[in-house]
Coordinates of C-alpha atoms in Angstrom, one line a residue:
Chain Y
M1 CA 0.2 0.0 0.1
S2 CA 1.2 3.4 -0.8
D3 CA 1.8 6.1 1.7
P4 CA -1.0 8.5 3.1
L5 CA -1.3 11.4 1.4
L6 CA -0.5 13.1 4.4
Q7 CA 0.8 11.7 7.8
A8 CA 1.8 13.3 11.2
S9 CA 2.9 11.8 14.0
G10 CA 3.8 11.8 17.8
I11 CA 4.0 15.6 17.1
Y12 CA 3.5 17.5 20.4
K13 CA 3.2 21.5 21.0
S14 CA 2.7 23.5 24.4
Y15 CA 1.9 26.8 25.1
G16 CA 3.3 27.5 28.2
H17 CA 2.9 24.7 30.8
V18 CA -0.5 24.5 28.4
E19 CA 0.6 20.6 26.8
V20 CA -2.8 21.2 23.8
L21 CA -1.6 18.2 21.6
K22 CA 1.0 15.4 23.7
G23 CA 2.0 13.1 20.7
V24 CA -1.1 13.3 17.9
D25 CA -0.5 11.1 15.3
F26 CA -3.0 12.4 12.2
T27 CA -3.3 10.4 8.6
V28 CA -5.6 11.3 5.4
E29 CA -5.6 10.0 2.0
R30 CA -6.2 10.9 -1.3
G31 CA -10.3 11.5 -2.2
E32 CA -11.4 11.0 0.4
V33 CA -13.5 13.2 4.0
T34 CA -12.1 12.9 6.2
A35 CA -13.6 14.2 9.8
L36 CA -11.4 15.8 12.5
I37 CA -13.9 15.5 15.6
G38 CA -13.0 16.5 19.8
D39 CA -14.6 18.7 22.0
N40 CA -13.4 22.5 23.0
G41 CA -9.9 22.3 23.5
A42 CA -9.4 19.2 22.2
G43 CA -6.7 20.2 20.9
K44 CA -7.9 20.4 16.6
S45 CA -7.5 23.3 15.4
T46 CA -4.1 23.5 16.6
L47 CA -3.3 21.0 14.6
V48 CA -4.4 21.8 12.0
K49 CA -3.2 24.6 12.2
I50 CA 0.1 22.7 12.8
L51 CA -0.4 20.5 9.4
S52 CA -1.0 24.1 7.6
G53 CA 1.9 25.6 8.1
A54 CA 0.7 29.0 10.7
L55 CA 2.0 27.0 13.6
R56 CA 5.2 25.2 14.6
P57 CA 5.2 21.8 16.9
D58 CA 7.4 21.4 19.0
R59 CA 8.0 17.4 18.3
G60 CA 6.9 14.6 15.8
E61 CA 6.5 14.6 11.8
I62 CA 5.5 15.6 9.1
R63 CA 5.0 13.0 5.9
V64 CA 3.5 14.1 2.8
A65 CA 3.0 11.7 0.2
G66 CA 6.0 9.3 2.2
R67 CA 8.3 12.7 2.5
P68 CA 9.1 14.4 5.7
V69 CA 8.5 18.0 5.3
S70 CA 8.6 21.3 7.9
F71 CA 6.6 24.5 7.8
D72 CA 7.5 28.3 7.8
S73 CA 4.5 29.3 6.4
P74 CA 2.0 28.3 4.8
Q75 CA 3.2 29.4 1.9
D76 CA 5.1 27.0 2.8
A77 CA 2.4 24.4 2.4
H78 CA 0.7 26.1 -0.1
A79 CA 3.7 24.8 -2.2
L80 CA 3.5 21.6 -1.6
G81 CA -0.9 21.5 -2.4
I82 CA -1.9 22.2 0.7
E83 CA -4.5 24.8 1.8
T84 CA -7.4 25.8 4.4
V85 CA -10.8 27.8 3.6
Y86 CA -10.7 29.2 7.1
Q87 CA -13.7 29.9 9.5
D88 CA -14.0 33.2 8.4
L89 CA -13.3 32.8 4.6
A90 CA -10.8 35.7 4.7
L91 CA -12.5 37.1 2.2
A92 CA -12.0 41.0 1.0
P93 CA -15.0 41.7 1.1
E94 CA -15.4 44.1 -1.7
L95 CA -13.5 42.2 -4.1
G96 CA -15.8 39.6 -6.8
S97 CA -15.0 36.1 -6.6
A98 CA -12.3 35.9 -9.6
E99 CA -11.1 38.7 -6.9
N100 CA -11.3 37.0 -4.5
V101 CA -9.7 33.3 -6.4
F102 CA -6.6 34.6 -7.2
A103 CA -5.5 37.0 -5.2
G104 CA -1.8 37.3 -4.5
R105 CA -1.7 34.6 -7.3
E106 CA -2.7 36.9 -10.0
L107 CA -1.5 36.1 -13.2
L108 CA 0.1 39.2 -15.3
K109 CA -0.9 39.6 -19.5
P110 CA 2.3 38.1 -21.8
G111 CA 5.3 40.5 -23.3
L112 CA 5.7 44.3 -22.0
L113 CA 2.0 45.0 -20.3
G114 CA 2.4 41.7 -17.5
R115 CA 6.4 42.8 -17.6
L116 CA 4.9 46.0 -16.7
G117 CA 2.4 44.1 -13.3
V118 CA -0.9 44.2 -15.1
L119 CA -3.2 42.3 -14.4
D120 CA -4.6 39.1 -17.8
R121 CA -7.8 39.9 -16.1
K122 CA -10.1 37.4 -18.8
T123 CA -8.2 34.5 -18.2
M124 CA -9.2 35.9 -13.8
R125 CA -12.4 35.5 -14.9
R126 CA -12.8 32.1 -16.9
R127 CA -11.3 30.3 -14.8
T128 CA -12.5 31.1 -11.9
Q129 CA -16.1 30.7 -14.3
Q130 CA -14.1 27.0 -15.2
A131 CA -13.5 26.1 -11.3
F132 CA -17.1 27.1 -10.9
I133 CA -18.9 26.4 -13.4
E134 CA -17.0 22.2 -12.9
M135 CA -17.9 22.5 -9.0
S136 CA -21.6 22.9 -9.8
T137 CA -21.3 26.4 -7.3
D138 CA -24.2 28.6 -8.0
V139 CA -22.0 31.9 -7.0
K140 CA -24.0 33.3 -10.4
D141 CA -22.1 37.0 -10.4
I142 CA -18.4 36.3 -10.5
D143 CA -17.8 40.1 -10.6
A144 CA -20.6 40.7 -7.8
P145 CA -18.4 41.7 -4.6
V146 CA -18.3 38.9 -1.9
A147 CA -20.3 40.8 0.2
A148 CA -23.1 40.5 -1.8
L149 CA -23.1 37.3 -1.8
S150 CA -25.5 34.6 0.6
G151 CA -23.2 33.0 3.0
G152 CA -23.7 29.7 1.4
Q153 CA -22.0 31.3 -1.5
R154 CA -19.7 32.8 0.0
Q155 CA -18.2 29.6 1.3
S156 CA -18.5 28.3 -1.7
V157 CA -15.6 31.0 -3.9
A158 CA -14.3 30.3 -0.4
I159 CA -14.0 26.4 -1.5
C160 CA -13.4 26.8 -5.1
R161 CA -10.7 28.8 -4.3
S162 CA -8.7 26.7 -2.4
V163 CA -9.0 24.0 -4.6
M164 CA -7.9 26.1 -7.3
W165 CA -4.5 26.3 -5.8
A166 CA -4.3 22.7 -4.0
D167 CA -3.5 19.6 -5.4
K168 CA -3.0 17.2 -2.4
V169 CA -5.1 18.6 1.0
I170 CA -7.3 21.0 1.2
F171 CA -8.7 21.3 5.2
M172 CA -12.0 23.3 6.4
D173 CA -13.1 24.7 9.5
E174 CA -16.1 24.3 10.6
P175 CA -17.0 25.1 7.0
T176 CA -21.0 25.1 7.7
A177 CA -21.2 26.8 11.2
A178 CA -22.6 29.4 10.0
L179 CA -26.0 28.5 7.8
G180 CA -28.4 26.7 6.9
V181 CA -30.3 24.0 6.1
R182 CA -30.6 24.0 2.5
Q183 CA -27.4 26.2 1.7
T184 CA -25.6 23.6 4.8
G185 CA -26.6 21.2 1.5
R186 CA -24.9 23.1 -1.1
V187 CA -21.9 23.0 1.0
L188 CA -21.2 19.2 2.3
Q189 CA -22.5 17.7 -1.8
L190 CA -19.3 20.9 -3.0
I191 CA -16.5 18.6 -0.7
R192 CA -17.9 15.6 -1.9
R193 CA -16.9 16.8 -5.3
V194 CA -13.8 18.4 -4.1
A195 CA -12.5 14.9 -2.7
D196 CA -13.7 13.0 -5.5
K197 CA -11.8 15.5 -7.5
G198 CA -8.9 13.6 -6.1
I199 CA -7.7 15.5 -3.2
A200 CA -7.8 15.1 0.5
V201 CA -10.3 17.0 2.7
V202 CA -10.4 17.5 6.4
L203 CA -13.6 18.1 8.2
I204 CA -13.2 20.5 11.2
S205 CA -16.5 20.5 12.7
H206 CA -19.0 20.3 16.0
N207 CA -22.3 18.5 13.9
M208 CA -21.5 14.5 14.0
P209 CA -24.9 13.3 11.3
E210 CA -23.5 16.3 9.1
V211 CA -19.7 14.5 10.1
L212 CA -21.8 11.4 9.5
Q213 CA -23.5 11.9 5.9
V214 CA -20.3 13.0 3.9
A215 CA -17.1 12.0 5.7
D216 CA -15.1 8.2 4.2
R217 CA -13.3 8.0 8.4
V218 CA -13.9 10.4 11.5
Q219 CA -10.6 10.2 13.2
V220 CA -11.6 11.4 16.7
L221 CA -8.9 14.2 19.3
R222 CA -9.5 14.7 22.5
L223 CA -6.9 15.8 25.6
G224 CA -4.8 16.6 22.6
R225 CA -4.2 12.0 21.5
R226 CA -6.7 10.8 19.0
V227 CA -8.3 8.6 20.6
A228 CA -10.4 7.1 18.2
E229 CA -10.9 5.6 14.2
F230 CA -13.4 5.3 12.9
R231 CA -14.6 4.2 9.6
A232 CA -17.8 6.8 9.1
A233 CA -20.1 4.1 6.6
D234 CA -19.6 2.4 10.0
T235 CA -20.3 4.7 13.3
T236 CA -23.1 5.8 15.0
V237 CA -23.5 9.4 16.2
E238 CA -23.4 7.5 20.0
E239 CA -20.1 5.9 19.4
L240 CA -18.8 9.2 18.0
V241 CA -19.9 11.5 21.2
G242 CA -18.6 9.0 23.5
A243 CA -15.9 8.8 21.7
M244 CA -15.3 13.0 22.2
T245 CA -16.7 12.5 26.2
G246 CA -13.8 9.2 26.8
A247 CA -17.1 7.3 27.3
L248 CA -16.1 4.8 25.8
E249 CA -12.5 3.7 23.9
G250 CA -13.2 3.5 19.7
K251 CA -11.2 0.7 18.6
A252 CA -8.9 1.8 15.2
A253 CA -11.7 1.1 12.1
Chain W
M1 CA -20.0 26.9 -22.1
S2 CA -18.1 25.2 -25.4
D3 CA -14.6 24.8 -22.8
V4 CA -15.6 23.5 -20.4
R5 CA -12.6 21.3 -18.7
T6 CA -13.7 17.6 -17.1
A7 CA -11.7 17.6 -15.6
A8 CA -13.2 16.1 -13.0
P9 CA -13.3 12.5 -12.7
A10 CA -16.2 9.6 -13.3
G11 CA -18.3 9.4 -10.3
T12 CA -18.5 12.9 -10.7
A13 CA -22.1 12.3 -12.2
S14 CA -24.4 13.1 -9.1
E15 CA -24.9 16.7 -10.7
P16 CA -23.1 17.2 -14.4
A17 CA -20.1 19.3 -14.6
G18 CA -22.7 22.9 -15.8
A19 CA -26.1 22.1 -14.3
V20 CA -25.6 25.3 -13.2
P21 CA -26.3 28.5 -15.6
P22 CA -23.2 30.6 -16.8
A23 CA -23.0 34.0 -14.7
A24 CA -25.5 36.6 -16.3
P25 CA -23.3 39.3 -14.8
R26 CA -24.7 43.0 -15.3
S27 CA -22.7 44.3 -18.4
P28 CA -19.6 46.9 -17.9
V29 CA -21.9 50.5 -18.5
R30 CA -24.7 49.2 -16.1
R31 CA -21.8 48.6 -13.6
F32 CA -20.2 51.7 -14.3
L33 CA -23.9 54.2 -14.2
S34 CA -24.3 52.5 -11.0
S35 CA -21.6 53.8 -8.8
S36 CA -20.5 57.4 -7.0
P37 CA -18.5 57.9 -10.1
A38 CA -20.9 58.4 -12.4
Y39 CA -22.7 59.9 -9.7
M40 CA -21.2 62.4 -8.7
G41 CA -20.1 63.7 -12.4
L42 CA -23.4 63.5 -13.2
V43 CA -23.9 66.2 -10.2
L44 CA -20.4 68.1 -11.6
L45 CA -22.0 68.2 -14.7
L46 CA -26.1 69.5 -13.6
L47 CA -23.4 72.1 -11.6
V48 CA -21.6 73.1 -14.9
A49 CA -24.9 73.4 -17.0
L50 CA -26.5 75.5 -14.2
F51 CA -23.7 78.0 -13.6
S52 CA -23.7 78.7 -17.8
A53 CA -27.5 78.9 -17.9
L54 CA -27.0 81.4 -15.3
R55 CA -23.7 83.5 -16.8
P56 CA -23.7 82.3 -20.2
D57 CA -21.7 85.2 -21.4
A58 CA -18.8 84.3 -18.7
F59 CA -19.0 81.3 -17.1
P60 CA -18.7 78.4 -20.2
T61 CA -15.2 80.0 -21.8
A62 CA -11.8 79.1 -21.7
A63 CA -10.8 81.2 -19.0
T64 CA -13.2 79.3 -16.2
G65 CA -11.8 75.9 -17.8
R66 CA -8.1 77.3 -17.6
N67 CA -8.4 78.8 -13.9
I68 CA -9.9 76.0 -12.5
S69 CA -7.9 73.3 -13.8
L70 CA -4.9 75.2 -12.7
D71 CA -6.5 75.3 -9.3
I72 CA -7.4 72.0 -9.1
S73 CA -4.0 70.8 -10.5
V74 CA -1.8 71.3 -6.6
L75 CA -4.7 69.2 -5.3
L76 CA -5.6 66.6 -8.0
V77 CA -2.3 65.7 -7.2
M78 CA -2.4 64.4 -3.9
A79 CA -5.1 63.0 -4.7
V80 CA -4.3 60.2 -6.3
G81 CA -1.7 59.5 -3.1
M82 CA -4.5 59.9 -1.3
T83 CA -6.7 57.8 -3.5
Y84 CA -4.4 55.1 -3.1
V85 CA -4.1 55.3 0.9
M86 CA -7.5 54.7 1.2
V87 CA -7.9 52.5 -1.0
A88 CA -5.9 50.3 1.0
G89 CA -7.8 51.7 4.1
G90 CA -4.9 54.5 5.1
F91 CA -5.4 58.0 5.7
D92 CA -2.5 60.5 5.3
L93 CA -3.1 63.8 6.9
S94 CA 0.4 65.0 6.8
I95 CA 0.2 66.2 3.1
G96 CA -0.2 69.4 3.1
S97 CA 3.2 70.1 5.9
V98 CA 4.4 68.0 3.6
L99 CA 4.2 69.6 1.0
V100 CA 5.5 73.1 2.5
F101 CA 8.8 71.1 3.4
S102 CA 9.1 69.9 0.2
G103 CA 9.1 73.0 -1.7
V104 CA 10.6 74.7 1.0
V105 CA 13.5 72.0 0.3
M106 CA 12.8 72.5 -3.7
A107 CA 14.7 77.0 -2.8
K108 CA 17.3 76.7 -0.6
T109 CA 18.4 73.4 -3.2
M110 CA 18.0 75.9 -5.8
I111 CA 20.1 78.5 -4.4
A112 CA 22.7 76.1 -2.9
I113 CA 23.1 75.1 -6.4
G114 CA 22.6 78.4 -7.5
G115 CA 22.9 80.1 -11.3
D116 CA 19.3 79.8 -12.8
G117 CA 18.8 77.3 -15.3
P118 CA 16.7 74.6 -16.8
L119 CA 18.8 72.0 -14.6
V120 CA 18.8 74.0 -11.0
V121 CA 15.1 73.3 -11.7
A122 CA 15.1 70.0 -11.9
A123 CA 18.1 69.5 -9.2
G124 CA 15.4 71.3 -7.0
I125 CA 12.4 69.3 -8.1
A126 CA 14.0 65.8 -8.1
A127 CA 14.9 67.3 -3.8
S128 CA 11.1 68.2 -2.9
V129 CA 10.3 64.6 -4.7
G130 CA 12.9 63.1 -2.7
A131 CA 12.4 64.9 0.4
G132 CA 8.1 64.0 -0.2
V133 CA 9.0 60.1 0.1
A134 CA 11.6 60.2 2.8
W135 CA 8.2 61.8 5.1
G136 CA 6.3 59.3 3.1
L137 CA 8.6 56.2 4.2
L138 CA 8.2 58.0 7.6
N139 CA 4.8 57.2 8.1
G140 CA 4.7 54.3 6.5
V141 CA 7.3 52.2 8.4
C142 CA 5.5 54.0 11.8
I143 CA 1.9 52.6 10.5
A144 CA 3.1 49.6 9.2
V145 CA 5.6 48.6 11.0
L146 CA 5.3 50.0 14.1
K147 CA 1.4 49.6 14.5
V148 CA 0.6 53.5 15.2
P149 CA -3.1 54.5 13.8
A150 CA -2.9 56.4 10.5
L151 CA -3.7 58.7 12.3
I152 CA -1.6 59.6 14.5
T153 CA 0.8 59.3 13.0
T154 CA -0.1 61.6 9.8
L155 CA -0.9 64.2 12.8
G156 CA 2.0 64.2 14.2
T157 CA 4.0 63.9 10.5
M158 CA 1.9 67.3 10.1
G159 CA 3.6 68.6 12.5
A160 CA 6.4 67.6 12.7
A161 CA 6.6 68.4 8.5
L162 CA 5.4 72.1 9.0
G163 CA 8.2 73.4 11.4
A164 CA 10.8 71.3 9.7
A165 CA 10.0 73.9 7.0
Q166 CA 9.5 77.0 9.6
L167 CA 12.8 75.9 11.0
M168 CA 14.8 76.0 7.8
T169 CA 13.1 78.6 7.4
D170 CA 13.2 81.0 10.3
G171 CA 9.1 81.1 9.4
N172 CA 9.8 83.5 6.4
D173 CA 8.7 82.7 3.1
I174 CA 11.5 82.0 0.9
T175 CA 10.7 83.9 -2.5
D176 CA 14.3 83.9 -4.1
V177 CA 13.5 81.7 -6.4
P178 CA 15.4 81.3 -10.4
S179 CA 13.7 83.6 -12.5
A180 CA 13.6 79.6 -14.8
L181 CA 10.7 79.2 -12.6
L182 CA 8.8 82.0 -13.8
T183 CA 9.5 81.4 -17.6
I184 CA 7.1 77.4 -16.5
T185 CA 4.5 79.3 -15.0
A186 CA 3.8 81.9 -18.6
S187 CA 4.0 79.1 -21.1
R188 CA 1.0 77.4 -21.5
P189 CA 0.7 74.8 -24.4
L190 CA -2.1 74.9 -26.0
G191 CA -3.7 77.6 -23.8
F192 CA -2.4 75.3 -20.2
S193 CA 0.0 76.1 -18.1
W194 CA 2.0 72.4 -17.2
L195 CA 0.9 72.2 -13.7
V196 CA -2.5 71.5 -15.5
Y197 CA -0.1 68.6 -18.0
V198 CA 1.8 67.0 -15.5
A199 CA -1.6 67.3 -12.8
A200 CA -3.3 65.3 -15.9
A201 CA -0.3 62.9 -16.0
V202 CA 0.1 62.0 -12.4
A203 CA -4.6 61.3 -12.3
L204 CA -3.4 59.7 -16.0
V205 CA -0.8 56.8 -14.7
G206 CA -1.9 56.4 -11.6
G207 CA -5.7 55.8 -12.8
L208 CA -3.8 53.0 -14.8
V209 CA -1.2 51.3 -12.1
L210 CA -4.6 51.3 -9.9
A211 CA -7.5 49.9 -11.9
F212 CA -5.1 47.3 -13.9
T213 CA -2.2 46.0 -12.6
R214 CA -1.3 44.3 -8.8
F215 CA 0.3 46.7 -7.3
G216 CA -3.2 48.0 -7.7
R217 CA -4.7 45.1 -6.6
H218 CA -3.0 44.1 -3.8
T219 CA -4.1 47.5 -2.6
Y220 CA -7.5 47.4 -2.8
L221 CA -7.4 43.3 -1.6
I222 CA -4.8 45.1 1.7
G223 CA -7.9 47.5 2.2
S224 CA -10.9 45.3 1.4
N225 CA -9.4 42.9 4.1
E226 CA -5.5 42.8 5.1
E227 CA -5.2 39.5 7.7
S228 CA -6.9 37.6 4.0
A229 CA -4.4 39.5 1.7
R230 CA -2.1 38.3 4.4
R231 CA -3.0 34.8 4.0
A232 CA -3.1 35.1 0.4
G233 CA 0.2 35.7 1.0
I234 CA 1.0 39.3 -0.1
D235 CA 3.0 41.4 1.8
V236 CA 1.3 44.2 3.4
D237 CA 3.5 46.1 4.9
R238 CA 6.0 46.9 2.8
H239 CA 3.0 47.3 0.2
L240 CA 1.3 49.9 2.5
I241 CA 5.1 51.7 3.4
K242 CA 5.6 51.6 -0.5
L243 CA 1.9 53.5 -0.4
Y244 CA 2.9 56.0 1.9
A245 CA 5.5 57.0 0.0
I246 CA 3.9 57.5 -2.7
S247 CA 1.8 59.3 -1.1
G248 CA 4.2 61.4 0.0
G249 CA 6.1 61.6 -2.9
L250 CA 3.2 63.3 -4.6
A251 CA 2.7 65.9 -1.7
G252 CA 6.3 65.9 -2.7
V253 CA 5.6 66.9 -7.1
A254 CA 3.3 68.8 -5.5
G255 CA 4.9 70.9 -2.7
A256 CA 7.5 72.2 -6.7
L257 CA 4.2 72.5 -8.7
S258 CA 3.5 74.4 -5.9
L259 CA 6.7 77.1 -6.2
I260 CA 6.8 77.0 -9.3
R261 CA 2.7 78.8 -10.0
F262 CA 3.2 80.6 -7.0
A263 CA 7.0 81.5 -7.1
T264 CA 7.9 82.2 -2.7
T265 CA 7.1 78.2 -0.6
T266 CA 3.2 79.4 0.9
I267 CA 4.2 78.1 4.4
S268 CA 1.0 79.1 6.1
G269 CA -1.0 78.5 2.7
H270 CA -1.6 74.9 3.1
A271 CA -3.3 74.4 6.8
T272 CA -6.6 72.4 4.9
D273 CA -4.4 70.6 1.6
A274 CA -5.4 67.1 3.5
L275 CA -9.1 68.2 4.2
Q276 CA -10.0 69.3 0.9
V277 CA -7.9 66.2 -0.9
I278 CA -9.9 63.3 1.5
T279 CA -12.9 65.5 0.9
G280 CA -12.7 65.3 -2.4
V281 CA -11.3 61.0 -2.6
V282 CA -14.6 60.5 -0.4
L283 CA -16.4 62.6 -3.0
G284 CA -15.5 60.1 -5.7
G285 CA -17.2 57.3 -4.0
T286 CA -13.5 56.4 -2.5
S287 CA -14.7 54.6 1.1
L288 CA -13.6 55.3 4.2
Y289 CA -13.1 51.4 4.9
G290 CA -10.6 50.9 2.5
G291 CA -11.5 48.1 -0.7
V292 CA -13.4 51.1 -2.7
G293 CA -12.4 53.5 -5.2
T294 CA -10.7 55.4 -8.4
V295 CA -8.5 57.3 -9.5
L296 CA -11.8 59.3 -11.9
G297 CA -14.0 59.2 -9.0
T298 CA -11.2 61.9 -7.7
V299 CA -10.8 64.1 -10.6
V300 CA -14.8 64.5 -10.4
G301 CA -14.5 64.5 -6.0
I302 CA -11.9 68.3 -6.6
F303 CA -13.3 69.3 -10.0
I304 CA -17.3 69.9 -7.8
P305 CA -15.9 72.2 -4.6
A306 CA -13.6 74.1 -7.6
V307 CA -16.4 74.5 -10.5
L308 CA -18.7 75.7 -6.4
Q309 CA -16.2 78.2 -5.8
N310 CA -15.4 79.0 -9.5
G311 CA -19.7 79.4 -10.4
F312 CA -20.6 81.1 -6.9
V313 CA -17.7 83.8 -7.7
I314 CA -19.1 84.7 -11.5
T315 CA -22.6 84.4 -10.1
H316 CA -22.5 86.4 -7.6
V317 CA -22.3 84.5 -5.0
Q318 CA -20.4 84.9 -1.6
P319 CA -18.1 82.4 -2.4
Y320 CA -18.3 80.9 1.2
W321 CA -21.5 79.2 0.5
Q322 CA -19.3 76.9 -0.7
Q323 CA -17.4 75.6 2.3
V324 CA -20.7 75.5 3.4
V325 CA -22.6 73.7 0.7
I326 CA -19.4 71.3 -0.1
G327 CA -18.9 70.5 3.9
F328 CA -23.4 68.9 3.5
V329 CA -23.0 67.3 0.5
L330 CA -19.7 65.7 2.0
I331 CA -21.8 64.2 4.7
A332 CA -24.8 63.5 2.0
A333 CA -22.2 62.2 0.0
V334 CA -20.9 60.0 2.7
Y335 CA -25.0 58.9 4.6
V336 CA -25.5 57.2 1.3
D337 CA -21.8 55.0 0.9
R338 CA -23.6 53.9 3.7
L339 CA -26.7 53.2 3.0
K340 CA -26.0 51.2 -0.5
R341 CA -22.8 48.9 2.1
R342 CA -25.8 48.2 4.7
R343 CA -28.0 47.2 1.7
R344 CA -25.6 44.8 -0.1
E345 CA -24.8 43.2 3.1
R346 CA -28.7 42.5 3.7
S347 CA -29.1 41.2 0.3

């Protein structure tokens, strides 16, 4: 069997005297949605920050496709095809979808104009439109400022942006937390489609039914350790909650 | 839709690619017509039409056009820099004082070199722009690196630059300028002063760079959401320093223009320049909250007070009314901007 796409082993991280991560192991596979769940303070966001390059671990090893890596910044992770969709989406509300998708990665016109820094707006719009169609998002007007879009559409823009740049792993921090039922459904479909492209999606969520609906595997953190790993098809909400709270010790799938 | 690539592997068939109809974007023309610069452009045209109807003999004349364009040229140069700073969510109160400081540096430089002629003037202009850039860099470093709020930083340098200018001159205006300056003022190609051409060129280049280049795009991204710009890998601090340096540099250009126009350093004449410039920039649709604004709008916004002023003089209305009217128009313009914002965010 080939190496996991992303593998973290023995990750430790402390803030002062508080040991947040105590030797966490974590693996994600190509084309799968891996849910990362845990109670507040279990260390989910710290782990994701470490795996997406925003934080450095005190100890531990991260391998991407079998190769050991170390990230000094999110840009290092980006360069390896790892993107993060932040809970606050990190979009520029006054600008349009294409402008947001290409933020910091603008394409320039070929030739002299490009050397003067002139943007190739047509290509950026076309590629954004293409990505939206490919992902079947419901963003109708890619020129409209992002602030004018619905919450679900904004989430779609943020996800499509990460899909355009990630070819390996996308971390999504509570992507449906602020959404209504219908929009949540659409975003979950979108997450599924992202995974079907062969990208590994790591979904952080508090919503157990949602996790079971969209994830392939579920990994449970508790008090800074991975305490259980389930196949979503073989588990139940009760079992997940049990593992999160420590009421029962789960076994790896 | 013929060029839809289906890069997704088989198995995505749950919803066929392209199920969503392609975007039906608003046409650029409609988009422009609903923008603040277009509204304000209309206001400007109405004002011109009104004054022309009231005084058909005196207002719509070449002389009025020359006067107005000459009046605004110095402010417009600074307003282009202010547009960049404000689009990035910043603020620069120091430009009026930097203008004075740069003018003094230019006059002192020319005196120090001595003699007359275009080279002396060129050296003076270079010194003026350099002095402006230096103040701008100081502003930028304080704001971006030391994280002192822009309002306070530029309030500080506003006082410091003016004080420094007065120290260098003992508080007296320098009127001892080379006669080459007067030649520049006297020559008017196609009827317009050189100042007007410089201002037009600055506005044109500034507008194109803001609208069409990566530098401009990063300016909008930073103003709209600084944190997201950082996460997108943009070097925000560096970019902000550059923007304040541009604003200072353009204030230096304005200082040179002012010295060329008046042949004196006009030390006490620029206390309200920054406020006038900010008024024009905001009237032109640039948002106080960053992320929105165009140089075209700024041009319109700078023209409106000047047209009112000239129009009132010509129609024998007390010109003090201009300040009263502009004050309320400014408040109204920002109120409308807020309304539009709130409506958009609710939709």
